[in-house]
mmCIF file of C-alpha atoms in Angstrom:
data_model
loop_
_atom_site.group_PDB
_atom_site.id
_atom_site.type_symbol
_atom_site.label_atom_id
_atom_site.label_comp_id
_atom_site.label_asym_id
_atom_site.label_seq_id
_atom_site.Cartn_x
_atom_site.Cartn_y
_atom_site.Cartn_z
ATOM 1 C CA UNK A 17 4.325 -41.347 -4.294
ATOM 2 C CA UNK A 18 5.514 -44.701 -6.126
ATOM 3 C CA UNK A 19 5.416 -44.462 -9.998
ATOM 4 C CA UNK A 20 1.988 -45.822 -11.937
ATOM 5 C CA UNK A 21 2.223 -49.070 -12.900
ATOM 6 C CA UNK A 22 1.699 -48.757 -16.778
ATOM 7 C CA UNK A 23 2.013 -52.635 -17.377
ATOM 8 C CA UNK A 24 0.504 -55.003 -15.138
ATOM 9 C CA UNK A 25 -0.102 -58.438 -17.677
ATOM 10 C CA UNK A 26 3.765 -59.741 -18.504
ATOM 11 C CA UNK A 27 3.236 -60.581 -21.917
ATOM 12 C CA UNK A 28 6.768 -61.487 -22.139
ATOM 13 C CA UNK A 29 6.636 -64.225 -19.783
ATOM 14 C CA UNK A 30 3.125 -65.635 -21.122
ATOM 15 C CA UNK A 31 2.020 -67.527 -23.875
ATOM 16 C CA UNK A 32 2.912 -65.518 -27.324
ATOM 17 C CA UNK A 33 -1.176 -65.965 -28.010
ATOM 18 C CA UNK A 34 -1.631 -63.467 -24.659
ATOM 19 C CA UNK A 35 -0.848 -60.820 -27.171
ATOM 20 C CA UNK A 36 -3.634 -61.778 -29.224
ATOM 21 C CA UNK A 37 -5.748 -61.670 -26.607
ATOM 22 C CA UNK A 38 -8.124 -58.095 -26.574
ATOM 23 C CA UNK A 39 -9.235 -58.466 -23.300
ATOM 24 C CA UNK A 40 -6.217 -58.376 -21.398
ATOM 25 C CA UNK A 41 -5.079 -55.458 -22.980
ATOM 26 C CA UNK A 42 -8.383 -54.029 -22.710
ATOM 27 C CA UNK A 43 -8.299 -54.528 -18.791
ATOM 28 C CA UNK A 44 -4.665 -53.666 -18.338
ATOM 29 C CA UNK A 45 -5.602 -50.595 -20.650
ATOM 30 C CA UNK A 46 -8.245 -49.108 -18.201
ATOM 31 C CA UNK A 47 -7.049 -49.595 -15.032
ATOM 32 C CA UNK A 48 -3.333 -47.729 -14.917
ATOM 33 C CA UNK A 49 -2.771 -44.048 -15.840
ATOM 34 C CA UNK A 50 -3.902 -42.293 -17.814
ATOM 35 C CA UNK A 51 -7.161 -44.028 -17.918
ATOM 36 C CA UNK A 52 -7.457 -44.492 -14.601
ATOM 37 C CA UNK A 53 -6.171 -42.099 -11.627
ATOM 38 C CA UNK A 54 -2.744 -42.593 -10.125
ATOM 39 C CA UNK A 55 -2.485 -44.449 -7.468
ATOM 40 C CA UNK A 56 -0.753 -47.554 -5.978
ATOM 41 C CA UNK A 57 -0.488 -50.882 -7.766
ATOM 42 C CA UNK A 58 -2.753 -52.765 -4.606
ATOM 43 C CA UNK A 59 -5.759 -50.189 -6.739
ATOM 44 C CA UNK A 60 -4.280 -51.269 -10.235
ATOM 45 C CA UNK A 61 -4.440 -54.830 -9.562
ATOM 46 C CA UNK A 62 -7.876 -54.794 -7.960
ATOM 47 C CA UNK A 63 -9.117 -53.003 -10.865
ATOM 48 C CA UNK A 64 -7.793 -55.435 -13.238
ATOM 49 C CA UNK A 65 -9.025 -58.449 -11.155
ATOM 50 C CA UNK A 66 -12.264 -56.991 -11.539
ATOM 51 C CA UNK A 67 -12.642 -55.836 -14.989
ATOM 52 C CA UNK A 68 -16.039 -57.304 -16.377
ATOM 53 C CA UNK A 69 -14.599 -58.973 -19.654
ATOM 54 C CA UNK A 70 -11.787 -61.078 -17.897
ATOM 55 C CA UNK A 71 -14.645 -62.387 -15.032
ATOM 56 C CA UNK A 72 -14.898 -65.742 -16.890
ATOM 57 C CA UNK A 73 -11.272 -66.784 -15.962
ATOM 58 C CA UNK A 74 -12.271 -66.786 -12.685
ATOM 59 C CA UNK A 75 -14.380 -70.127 -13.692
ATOM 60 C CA UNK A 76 -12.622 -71.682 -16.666
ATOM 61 C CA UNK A 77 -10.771 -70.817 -19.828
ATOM 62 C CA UNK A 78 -13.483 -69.935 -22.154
ATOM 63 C CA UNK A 79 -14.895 -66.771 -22.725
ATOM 64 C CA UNK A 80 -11.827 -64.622 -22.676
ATOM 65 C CA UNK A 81 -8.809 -65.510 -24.960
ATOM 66 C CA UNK A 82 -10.780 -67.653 -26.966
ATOM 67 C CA UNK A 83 -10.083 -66.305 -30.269
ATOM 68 C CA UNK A 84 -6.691 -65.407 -30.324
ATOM 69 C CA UNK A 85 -5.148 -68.996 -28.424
ATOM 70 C CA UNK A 86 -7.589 -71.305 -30.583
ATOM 71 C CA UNK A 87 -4.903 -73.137 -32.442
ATOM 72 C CA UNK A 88 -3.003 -73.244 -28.309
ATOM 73 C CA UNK A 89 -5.202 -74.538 -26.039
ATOM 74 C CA UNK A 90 -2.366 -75.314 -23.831
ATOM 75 C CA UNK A 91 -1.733 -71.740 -23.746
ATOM 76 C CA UNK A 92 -4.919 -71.054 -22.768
ATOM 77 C CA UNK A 93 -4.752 -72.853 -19.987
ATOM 78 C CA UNK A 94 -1.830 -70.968 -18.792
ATOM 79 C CA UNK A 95 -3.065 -67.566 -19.022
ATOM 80 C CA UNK A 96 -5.819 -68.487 -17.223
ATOM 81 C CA UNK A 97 -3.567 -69.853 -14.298
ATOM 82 C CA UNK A 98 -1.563 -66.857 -14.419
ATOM 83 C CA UNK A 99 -4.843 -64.639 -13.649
ATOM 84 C CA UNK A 100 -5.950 -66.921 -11.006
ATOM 85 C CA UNK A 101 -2.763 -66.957 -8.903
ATOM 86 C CA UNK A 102 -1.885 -62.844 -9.735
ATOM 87 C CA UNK A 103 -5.775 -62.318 -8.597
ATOM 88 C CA UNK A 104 -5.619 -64.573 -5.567
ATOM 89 C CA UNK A 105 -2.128 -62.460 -4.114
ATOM 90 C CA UNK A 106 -4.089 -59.251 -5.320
ATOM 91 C CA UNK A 107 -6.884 -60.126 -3.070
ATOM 92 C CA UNK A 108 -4.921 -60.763 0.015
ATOM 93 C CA UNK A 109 -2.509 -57.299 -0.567
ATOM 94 C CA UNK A 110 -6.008 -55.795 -0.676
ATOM 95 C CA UNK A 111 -6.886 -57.080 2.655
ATOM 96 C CA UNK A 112 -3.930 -56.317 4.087
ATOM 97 C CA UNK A 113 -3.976 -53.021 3.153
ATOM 98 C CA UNK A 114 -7.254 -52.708 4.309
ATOM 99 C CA UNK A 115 -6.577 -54.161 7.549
ATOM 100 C CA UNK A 116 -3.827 -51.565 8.043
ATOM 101 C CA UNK A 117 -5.632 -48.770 6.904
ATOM 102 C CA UNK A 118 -8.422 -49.708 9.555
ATOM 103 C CA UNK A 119 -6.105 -50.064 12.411
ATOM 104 C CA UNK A 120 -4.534 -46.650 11.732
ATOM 105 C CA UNK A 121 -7.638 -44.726 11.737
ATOM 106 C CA UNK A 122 -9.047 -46.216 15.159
ATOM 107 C CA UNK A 123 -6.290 -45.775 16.870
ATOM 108 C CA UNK A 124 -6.706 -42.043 17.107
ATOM 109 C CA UNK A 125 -10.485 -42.449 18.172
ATOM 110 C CA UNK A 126 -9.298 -45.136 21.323
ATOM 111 C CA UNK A 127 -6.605 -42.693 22.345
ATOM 112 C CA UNK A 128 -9.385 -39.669 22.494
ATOM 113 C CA UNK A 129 -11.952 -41.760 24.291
ATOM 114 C CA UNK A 130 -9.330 -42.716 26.986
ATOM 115 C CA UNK A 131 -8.743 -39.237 27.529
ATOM 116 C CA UNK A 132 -12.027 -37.986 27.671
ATOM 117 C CA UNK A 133 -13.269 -40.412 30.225
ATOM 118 C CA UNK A 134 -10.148 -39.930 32.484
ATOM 119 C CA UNK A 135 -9.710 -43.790 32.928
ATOM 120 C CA UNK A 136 -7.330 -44.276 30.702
ATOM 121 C CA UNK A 137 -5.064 -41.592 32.114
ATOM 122 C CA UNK A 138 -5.482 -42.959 35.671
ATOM 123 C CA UNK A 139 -4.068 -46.274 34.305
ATOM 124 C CA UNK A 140 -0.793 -45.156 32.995
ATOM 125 C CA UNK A 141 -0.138 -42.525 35.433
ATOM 126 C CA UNK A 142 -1.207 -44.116 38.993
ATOM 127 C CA UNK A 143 1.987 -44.598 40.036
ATOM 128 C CA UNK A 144 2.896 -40.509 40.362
ATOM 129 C CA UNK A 145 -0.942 -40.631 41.556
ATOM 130 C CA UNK A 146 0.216 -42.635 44.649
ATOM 131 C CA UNK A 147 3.457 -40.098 44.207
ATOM 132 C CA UNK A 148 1.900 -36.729 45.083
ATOM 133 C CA UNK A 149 -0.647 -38.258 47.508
ATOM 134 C CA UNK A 150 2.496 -39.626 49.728
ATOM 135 C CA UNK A 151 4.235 -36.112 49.284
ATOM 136 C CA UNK A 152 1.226 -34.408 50.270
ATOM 137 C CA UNK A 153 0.372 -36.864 53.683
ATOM 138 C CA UNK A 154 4.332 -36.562 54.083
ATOM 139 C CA UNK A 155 4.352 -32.492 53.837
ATOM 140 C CA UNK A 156 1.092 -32.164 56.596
ATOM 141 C CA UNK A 157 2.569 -34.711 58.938
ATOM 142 C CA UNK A 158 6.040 -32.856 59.027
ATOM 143 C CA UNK A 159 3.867 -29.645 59.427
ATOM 144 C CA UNK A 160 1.982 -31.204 62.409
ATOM 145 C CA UNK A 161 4.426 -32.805 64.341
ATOM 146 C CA UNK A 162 6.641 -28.860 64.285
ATOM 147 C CA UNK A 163 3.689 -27.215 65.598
ATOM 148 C CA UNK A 164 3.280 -30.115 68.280
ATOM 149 C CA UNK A 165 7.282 -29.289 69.129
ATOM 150 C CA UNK A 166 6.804 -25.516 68.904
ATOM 151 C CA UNK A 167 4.160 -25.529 71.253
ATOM 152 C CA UNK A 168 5.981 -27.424 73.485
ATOM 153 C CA UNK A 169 9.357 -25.487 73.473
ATOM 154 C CA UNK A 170 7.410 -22.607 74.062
ATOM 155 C CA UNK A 171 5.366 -24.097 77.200
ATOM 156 C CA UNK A 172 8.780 -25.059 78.079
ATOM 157 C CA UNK A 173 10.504 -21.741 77.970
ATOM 158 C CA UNK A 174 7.671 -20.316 79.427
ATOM 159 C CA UNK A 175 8.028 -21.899 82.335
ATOM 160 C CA UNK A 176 11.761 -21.628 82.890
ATOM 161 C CA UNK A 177 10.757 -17.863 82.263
ATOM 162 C CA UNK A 178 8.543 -17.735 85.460
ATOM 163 C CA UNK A 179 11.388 -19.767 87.792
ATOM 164 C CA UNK A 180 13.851 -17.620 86.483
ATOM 165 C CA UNK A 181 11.945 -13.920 87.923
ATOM 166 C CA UNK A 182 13.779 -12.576 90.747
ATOM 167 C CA UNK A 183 17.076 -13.851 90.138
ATOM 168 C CA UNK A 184 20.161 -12.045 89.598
ATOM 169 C CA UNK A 185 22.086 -11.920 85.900
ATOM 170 C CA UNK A 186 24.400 -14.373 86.665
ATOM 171 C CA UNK A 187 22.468 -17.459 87.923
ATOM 172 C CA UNK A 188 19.618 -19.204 85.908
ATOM 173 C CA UNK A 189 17.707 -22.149 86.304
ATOM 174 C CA UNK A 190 18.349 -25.142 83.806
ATOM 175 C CA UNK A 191 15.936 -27.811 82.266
ATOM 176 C CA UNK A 192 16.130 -29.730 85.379
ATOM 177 C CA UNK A 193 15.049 -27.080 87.748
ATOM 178 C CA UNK A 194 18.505 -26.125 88.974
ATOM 179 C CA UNK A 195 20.060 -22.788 89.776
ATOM 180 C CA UNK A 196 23.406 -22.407 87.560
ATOM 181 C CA UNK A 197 25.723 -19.861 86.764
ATOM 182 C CA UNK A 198 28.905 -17.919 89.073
ATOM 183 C CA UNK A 199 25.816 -16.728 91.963
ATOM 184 C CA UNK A 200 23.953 -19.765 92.121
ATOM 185 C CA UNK A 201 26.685 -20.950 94.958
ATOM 186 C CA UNK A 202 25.532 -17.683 97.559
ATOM 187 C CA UNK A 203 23.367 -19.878 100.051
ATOM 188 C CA UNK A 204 20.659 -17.543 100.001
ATOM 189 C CA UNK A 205 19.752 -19.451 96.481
ATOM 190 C CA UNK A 206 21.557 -22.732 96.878
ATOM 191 C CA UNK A 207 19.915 -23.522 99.525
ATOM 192 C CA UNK A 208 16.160 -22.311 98.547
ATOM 193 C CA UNK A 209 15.044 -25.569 97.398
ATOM 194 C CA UNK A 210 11.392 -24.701 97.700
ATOM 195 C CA UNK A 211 11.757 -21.797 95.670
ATOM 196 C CA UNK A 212 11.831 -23.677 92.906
ATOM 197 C CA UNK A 213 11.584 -27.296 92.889
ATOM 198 C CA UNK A 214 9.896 -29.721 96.042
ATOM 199 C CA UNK A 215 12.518 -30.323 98.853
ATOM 200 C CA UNK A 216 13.067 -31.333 102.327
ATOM 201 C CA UNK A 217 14.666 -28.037 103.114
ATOM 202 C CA UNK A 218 12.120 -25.247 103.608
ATOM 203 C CA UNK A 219 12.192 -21.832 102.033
ATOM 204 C CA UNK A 220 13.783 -18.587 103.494
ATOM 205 C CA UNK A 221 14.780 -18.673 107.150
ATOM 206 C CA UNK A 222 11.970 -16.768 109.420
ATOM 207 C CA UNK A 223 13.674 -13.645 110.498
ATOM 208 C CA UNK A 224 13.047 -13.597 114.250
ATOM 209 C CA UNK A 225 10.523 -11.294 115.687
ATOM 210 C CA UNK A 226 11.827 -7.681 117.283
ATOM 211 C CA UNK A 227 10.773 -7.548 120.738
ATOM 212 C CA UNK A 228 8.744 -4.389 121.118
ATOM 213 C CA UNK A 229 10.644 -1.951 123.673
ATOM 214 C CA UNK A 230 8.064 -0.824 126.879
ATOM 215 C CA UNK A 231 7.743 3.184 126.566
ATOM 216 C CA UNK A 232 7.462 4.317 130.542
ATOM 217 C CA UNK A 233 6.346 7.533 131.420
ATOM 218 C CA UNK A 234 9.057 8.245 133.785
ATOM 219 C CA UNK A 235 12.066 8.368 130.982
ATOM 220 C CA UNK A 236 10.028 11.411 129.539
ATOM 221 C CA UNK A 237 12.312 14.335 129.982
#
C-alpha cells in the first residue's frame, strides 16, 4: 500500500499569496488522511478537483483566492493555471484507472462464459480434438484389418490341415500344395497328384482284379 499523500497543493512552487489562500488548504485539508480514508493519490486528487469551494477555478480566477492575492493579481492567475492543468492530468489518471479496473474484472466473467458454453474450449483445443479422433479411426482400423488376417491364416491352416490327413510324420504339404519332407520322394505320394492338387496323372493305380478260382466237385476228397 503506497503512503497517503498528506500534501497535494505545492505551496512552495506557487505564488507566496497561495498560502493565504483558505480554500486550498481547506480542500487539500479534507481530502488526504486523516480526514479522509487512505487510499491512493488517483482518490486524493479527484477529491481535491472536486471540492465545492475551489469549483470556480474551473471558470475563472474569482471566487477562490480572492482575498488573500488582491494586491497579486498576476498570482492569481497562476494558481488558477496550476489547478486547471493538475485537474486536467487528474482526470485522465482517473480514467485510466478506471479503464483498467474495468478490464480486469470482465475478464474473469469472458473466461467463465467460454467455458460454460463449451465453444470456447473447442477453439483452443481442436487441434488434440482432430488428435484423439485420428488415434481412435487409427486404433479400429489396425484392429480390423488383424481380424481380416487372422481369419484368413486360420482358413489357411485349416486347409493345409485337411491335405495333410493320412500322411506320414515326415512329409507335409506346403503353401503351394506340395508334398515335402525326407518321404515325400516314395512314389506312392510323389506321384499322387490328384490326391491333392488337379493333375494329368490320376490317383492310385487300380489293383487288378483276382480271378475267382472254379471249385469242382471232383477235387473233393
Amino acid at each position: 500500500m503506497p503512503q497517503p499523500v498528506t500534501t497535494i497543493v505545492p505551496f512552495g512552487s506557487l505564488p507566496s499569496c497561495a498560502g493565504q489562500c483558505g480554500p486550498l488548504y481547506d480542500a487539500n485539508g479534507a481530502c488526504v488522511p486523516p480526514a479522509a480514508p487512505q487510499s491512493d493519490e488517483v482518490t486524493y486528487d479527484k477529491c481535491f478537483c472536486a471540492y465545492d469551494s475551489l469549483q470556480p477555478f474551473k471558470q475563472g480566477t474569482s471566487g477562490v483566492c480572492d482575498a488573500g492575492c488582491a494586491a497579486d493579481p498576476g498570482g492569481l492567475t497562476s494558481i488558477q493555471n496550476w489547478f486547471t492543468s493538475f485537474c486536467n492530468k487528474a482526470a485522465t489518471a482517473v480514467a485510466q484507472s478506471t479503464s483498467a479496473t474495468s478490464s480486469s474484472t470482465s475478464t474473469p466473467d469472458n473466461s467463465g462464459n467460454g467455458n460454460g458454453g463449451g465453444g470456447g474450449w473447442i477453439s483452443t483445443h481442436w487441434q488434440w480434438v482432430i488428435m484423439i479422433v485420428v488415434v481412435v479411426v487409427g486404433i479400429a482400423g489396425i484392429w480390423v484389418g488383424a481380424c481380416i488376417w487372422r481369419r484368413k491364416y486360420l482358413k489357411k491352416k485349416d486347409r493345409m490341415y485337411e491335405l495333410g490327413k493320412g500322411l506320414p510324420s515326415n512329409v507335409a504339404v506346403n503353401t503351394q500344395g506340395n508334398l515335402v519332407g525326407p518321404g515325400a520322394r516314395d512314389s506312392s505320394y510323389s506321384n499322387s497328384q490328384g490326391m491333392f492338387m488337379s493333375g494329368s496323372g490320376s490317383g492310385y493305380a487300380e489293383k487288378p482284379k483276382k480271378e475267382r478260382k472254379k471249385w469242382l466237385v471232383t477235387q473233393r476228397t
